Amino acid sequence: MSAERLKGNLKIFIVDSFHLNDSTASFKSAVDYSISHESGYFNNGTHVIDSLSTIGTSYELSLDSIPAGNYSATFSVERPFVILGRKDDTGRARFIEIKTIALPVGSTVALPAVEIWAYRINRLVVYFSPNITFAQADSIVRGAGAGVISRSRSLLENAPLYWISTVNAGTEAELKPVLENWPGVEAVYFELFGHSYY
């Protein structure tokens, strides 16, 4: 069988799930990708989601006539963007995503879409346990080296809900895992543009 008959087509979809373009900021997101095959075939590059992109736009990259078999695909972004499937699940936000897929001979397959979200840099949303007081929450935020932007109560449990600044404590990506392990903290989220947490 000729080498051509042992090939297939792979499609990659990168989705602008929540992109910002307003009067205060204009961001573009560079999504790096690398595709590797078990036999050694390799392809990499960068797809740029321009600042004029609109929410929900799906970009398709096609790798045609490539070796059939098993592939690993790595995608990465840098702040202020994360890879995320749903905007209400930013606890699972990540900067690197690895996907695997099998490409049968003579077929066309698509990797699951990679969704790119924009968030506010140097800011986090922190949910505290319902038994934590505002004074205790303030102490936790100060202990982490962050500053309080605003405080309120969550609608479901009436627990302290804080928006904090990480400017003096490092990046939001560095501080998020530290706070998540702090006693009295229920959850820590990136603040996605245009989304409120309750």
Short mmCIF file of C-alpha atoms in Angstrom, two decimals:
data_model
loop_
_atom_site.label_atom_id
_atom_site.label_comp_id
_atom_site.label_asym_id
_atom_site.label_seq_id
_atom_site.Cartn_x
_atom_site.Cartn_y
_atom_site.Cartn_z
CA MET A 1 0.00 0.00 0.00
CA SER A 2 1.39 3.44 -0.92
CA ALA A 3 2.24 5.95 1.78
CA GLU A 4 -0.55 8.24 0.54
CA ARG A 5 -3.14 5.62 1.42
CA LEU A 6 -1.95 5.58 5.02
CA LYS A 7 -2.87 9.18 5.64
CA GLY A 8 -5.81 11.20 6.90
CA ASN A 9 -6.89 14.74 7.69
CA LEU A 10 -6.89 16.38 11.12
CA LYS A 11 -8.91 19.46 11.96
CA ILE A 12 -8.22 21.76 14.92
CA PHE A 13 -10.81 24.22 16.22
CA ILE A 14 -9.87 27.18 18.41
CA VAL A 15 -12.84 29.11 19.76
CA ASP A 16 -12.92 32.73 20.88
CA SER A 17 -15.26 31.95 23.74
CA PHE A 18 -15.06 35.30 25.52
CA HIS A 19 -12.85 37.96 24.00
CA LEU A 20 -12.56 41.59 25.04
CA ASN A 21 -12.55 44.59 22.76
CA ASP A 22 -13.67 47.78 24.46
CA SER A 23 -12.50 51.31 25.17
CA THR A 24 -10.24 50.34 28.06
CA ALA A 25 -8.29 47.42 26.63
CA SER A 26 -7.69 45.65 23.36
CA PHE A 27 -6.15 42.23 23.68
CA LYS A 28 -5.14 39.60 21.20
CA SER A 29 -4.51 36.03 22.20
CA ALA A 30 -1.68 33.91 20.80
CA VAL A 31 -2.55 30.22 21.01
CA ASP A 32 0.52 28.02 20.58
CA TYR A 33 -0.06 24.46 19.40
CA SER A 34 2.06 21.41 18.71
CA ILE A 35 0.80 18.18 17.18
CA SER A 36 2.90 15.03 17.47
CA HIS A 37 2.39 11.57 15.96
CA GLU A 38 3.57 8.31 17.47
CA SER A 39 5.89 7.73 14.49
CA GLY A 40 7.62 11.10 14.83
CA TYR A 41 5.55 13.41 12.61
CA PHE A 42 5.40 16.86 14.21
CA ASN A 43 3.65 20.12 13.41
CA ASN A 44 3.54 23.28 15.47
CA GLY A 45 2.58 26.91 15.15
CA THR A 46 0.67 29.81 16.64
CA HIS A 47 -2.87 30.92 15.93
CA VAL A 48 -3.64 34.52 16.86
CA ILE A 49 -7.13 35.54 17.92
CA ASP A 50 -7.15 39.20 16.93
CA SER A 51 -8.52 41.90 19.23
CA LEU A 52 -11.31 42.52 16.69
CA SER A 53 -12.49 38.92 16.94
CA THR A 54 -16.06 38.42 18.10
CA ILE A 55 -17.35 36.16 20.84
CA GLY A 56 -18.10 32.67 19.62
CA THR A 57 -15.93 32.79 16.51
CA SER A 58 -14.46 29.37 15.75
CA TYR A 59 -11.17 29.18 13.86
CA GLU A 60 -10.36 26.02 11.92
CA LEU A 61 -6.85 24.80 11.20
CA SER A 62 -6.56 21.86 8.82
CA LEU A 63 -3.67 19.42 8.61
CA ASP A 64 -4.35 17.49 5.43
CA SER A 65 -2.73 14.29 4.23
CA ILE A 66 -0.81 13.54 7.43
CA PRO A 67 0.12 10.07 8.76
CA ALA A 68 -2.78 8.09 10.23
CA GLY A 69 -2.42 6.90 13.80
CA ASN A 70 -2.40 8.31 17.31
CA TYR A 71 -1.78 12.00 17.95
CA SER A 72 -1.09 14.15 20.97
CA ALA A 73 -1.91 17.84 20.71
CA THR A 74 -0.66 20.47 23.16
CA PHE A 75 -2.19 23.95 23.30
CA SER A 76 -0.94 26.81 25.44
CA VAL A 77 -1.82 30.43 26.13
CA GLU A 78 -0.38 33.17 28.32
CA ARG A 79 -2.12 35.54 30.68
CA PRO A 80 -4.59 37.20 30.44
CA PHE A 81 -6.10 34.21 28.62
CA VAL A 82 -6.95 30.72 29.84
CA ILE A 83 -8.25 27.52 28.27
CA LEU A 84 -11.66 26.69 29.67
CA GLY A 85 -14.76 24.80 28.59
CA ARG A 86 -17.39 26.82 30.48
CA LYS A 87 -17.22 30.29 31.95
CA ASP A 88 -18.83 29.19 35.21
CA ASP A 89 -16.07 26.67 35.90
CA THR A 90 -12.96 28.85 36.18
CA GLY A 91 -11.66 26.61 38.95
CA ARG A 92 -10.59 24.36 36.06
CA ALA A 93 -8.92 27.19 34.16
CA ARG A 94 -5.54 26.26 32.75
CA PHE A 95 -2.79 27.67 30.56
CA ILE A 96 -1.88 24.35 28.92
CA GLU A 97 -4.23 21.72 27.51
CA ILE A 98 -3.23 18.33 26.11
CA LYS A 99 -5.61 16.36 23.92
CA THR A 100 -5.18 12.97 22.25
CA ILE A 101 -6.94 11.57 19.21
CA ALA A 102 -6.74 8.64 16.81
CA LEU A 103 -6.72 9.42 13.09
CA PRO A 104 -7.92 6.40 11.08
CA VAL A 105 -6.56 5.80 7.59
CA GLY A 106 -8.38 7.78 4.91
CA SER A 107 -10.61 9.72 7.29
CA THR A 108 -11.03 13.25 8.58
CA VAL A 109 -11.28 13.76 12.34
CA ALA A 110 -11.51 16.86 14.51
CA LEU A 111 -9.90 17.46 17.87
CA PRO A 112 -12.32 18.67 20.55
CA ALA A 113 -12.48 22.46 20.39
CA VAL A 114 -10.06 24.51 22.47
CA GLU A 115 -11.91 27.43 24.04
CA ILE A 116 -9.96 30.57 24.90
CA TRP A 117 -11.26 32.94 27.57
CA ALA A 118 -10.08 36.41 28.60
CA TYR A 119 -9.85 37.41 32.25
CA ARG A 120 -8.84 40.47 34.26
CA ILE A 121 -5.18 40.33 35.17
CA ASN A 122 -4.09 40.79 38.81
CA ARG A 123 -7.60 40.06 40.09
CA LEU A 124 -9.23 37.03 41.64
CA VAL A 125 -12.68 36.18 43.00
CA VAL A 126 -12.57 34.34 46.33
CA TYR A 127 -15.43 32.41 47.95
CA PHE A 128 -14.98 31.82 51.67
CA SER A 129 -16.65 29.22 53.88
CA PRO A 130 -20.00 30.34 55.35
CA ASN A 131 -18.57 30.19 58.90
CA ILE A 132 -15.77 32.68 58.09
CA THR A 133 -16.32 36.28 59.24
CA PHE A 134 -15.35 39.33 57.20
CA ALA A 135 -12.57 40.04 59.70
CA GLN A 136 -11.18 36.53 59.21
CA ALA A 137 -11.50 36.82 55.43
CA ASP A 138 -9.67 40.16 55.51
CA SER A 139 -6.90 38.51 57.51
CA ILE A 140 -6.59 35.65 55.00
CA VAL A 141 -6.37 38.08 52.07
CA ARG A 142 -3.75 40.18 53.87
CA GLY A 143 -1.85 37.05 54.88
CA ALA A 144 -1.58 36.09 51.21
CA GLY A 145 -0.17 39.55 50.43
CA ALA A 146 -3.23 40.60 48.40
CA GLY A 147 -5.55 43.57 48.73
CA VAL A 148 -9.33 43.75 48.96
CA ILE A 149 -11.11 45.42 46.03
CA SER A 150 -14.63 44.71 47.29
CA ARG A 151 -16.48 42.36 49.59
CA SER A 152 -20.05 41.12 49.60
CA ARG A 153 -21.99 37.98 50.44
CA SER A 154 -22.77 35.11 48.08
CA LEU A 155 -26.44 34.65 47.25
CA LEU A 156 -26.56 30.91 47.89
CA GLU A 157 -24.81 30.53 51.24
CA ASN A 158 -24.50 34.14 52.40
CA ALA A 159 -20.76 33.49 52.70
CA PRO A 160 -18.10 36.19 52.26
CA LEU A 161 -17.37 36.79 48.59
CA TYR A 162 -14.30 38.89 47.76
CA TRP A 163 -12.76 40.50 44.71
CA ILE A 164 -9.07 40.89 45.44
CA SER A 165 -6.03 42.50 43.85
CA THR A 166 -2.87 40.41 43.49
CA VAL A 167 -0.65 43.31 42.42
CA ASN A 168 1.55 43.18 45.53
CA ALA A 169 1.42 39.38 45.86
CA GLY A 170 2.48 38.17 42.41
CA THR A 171 0.35 37.21 39.45
CA GLU A 172 -3.15 35.87 39.81
CA ALA A 173 -1.90 32.55 38.37
CA GLU A 174 0.68 32.30 41.17
CA LEU A 175 -1.62 33.33 44.00
CA LYS A 176 -4.66 31.25 42.99
CA PRO A 177 -3.27 27.84 44.09
CA VAL A 178 -1.92 29.34 47.32
CA LEU A 179 -5.32 30.69 48.31
CA GLU A 180 -7.14 27.52 47.24
CA ASN A 181 -5.24 25.59 49.92
CA TRP A 182 -5.89 28.14 52.67
CA PRO A 183 -8.27 26.97 55.45
CA GLY A 184 -11.57 28.81 55.21
CA VAL A 185 -11.37 29.33 51.44
CA GLU A 186 -14.01 27.43 49.44
CA ALA A 187 -12.99 28.38 45.89
CA VAL A 188 -10.85 30.84 43.93
CA TYR A 189 -11.71 31.96 40.40
CA PHE A 190 -10.22 34.06 37.66
CA GLU A 191 -12.48 37.02 36.98
CA LEU A 192 -13.61 36.56 33.39
CA PHE A 193 -14.62 39.68 31.51
CA GLY A 194 -18.32 40.39 31.67
CA HIS A 195 -19.13 37.61 34.13
CA SER A 196 -20.39 37.95 37.68
CA TYR A 197 -20.03 35.27 40.32
CA TYR A 198 -22.82 34.49 42.77
#
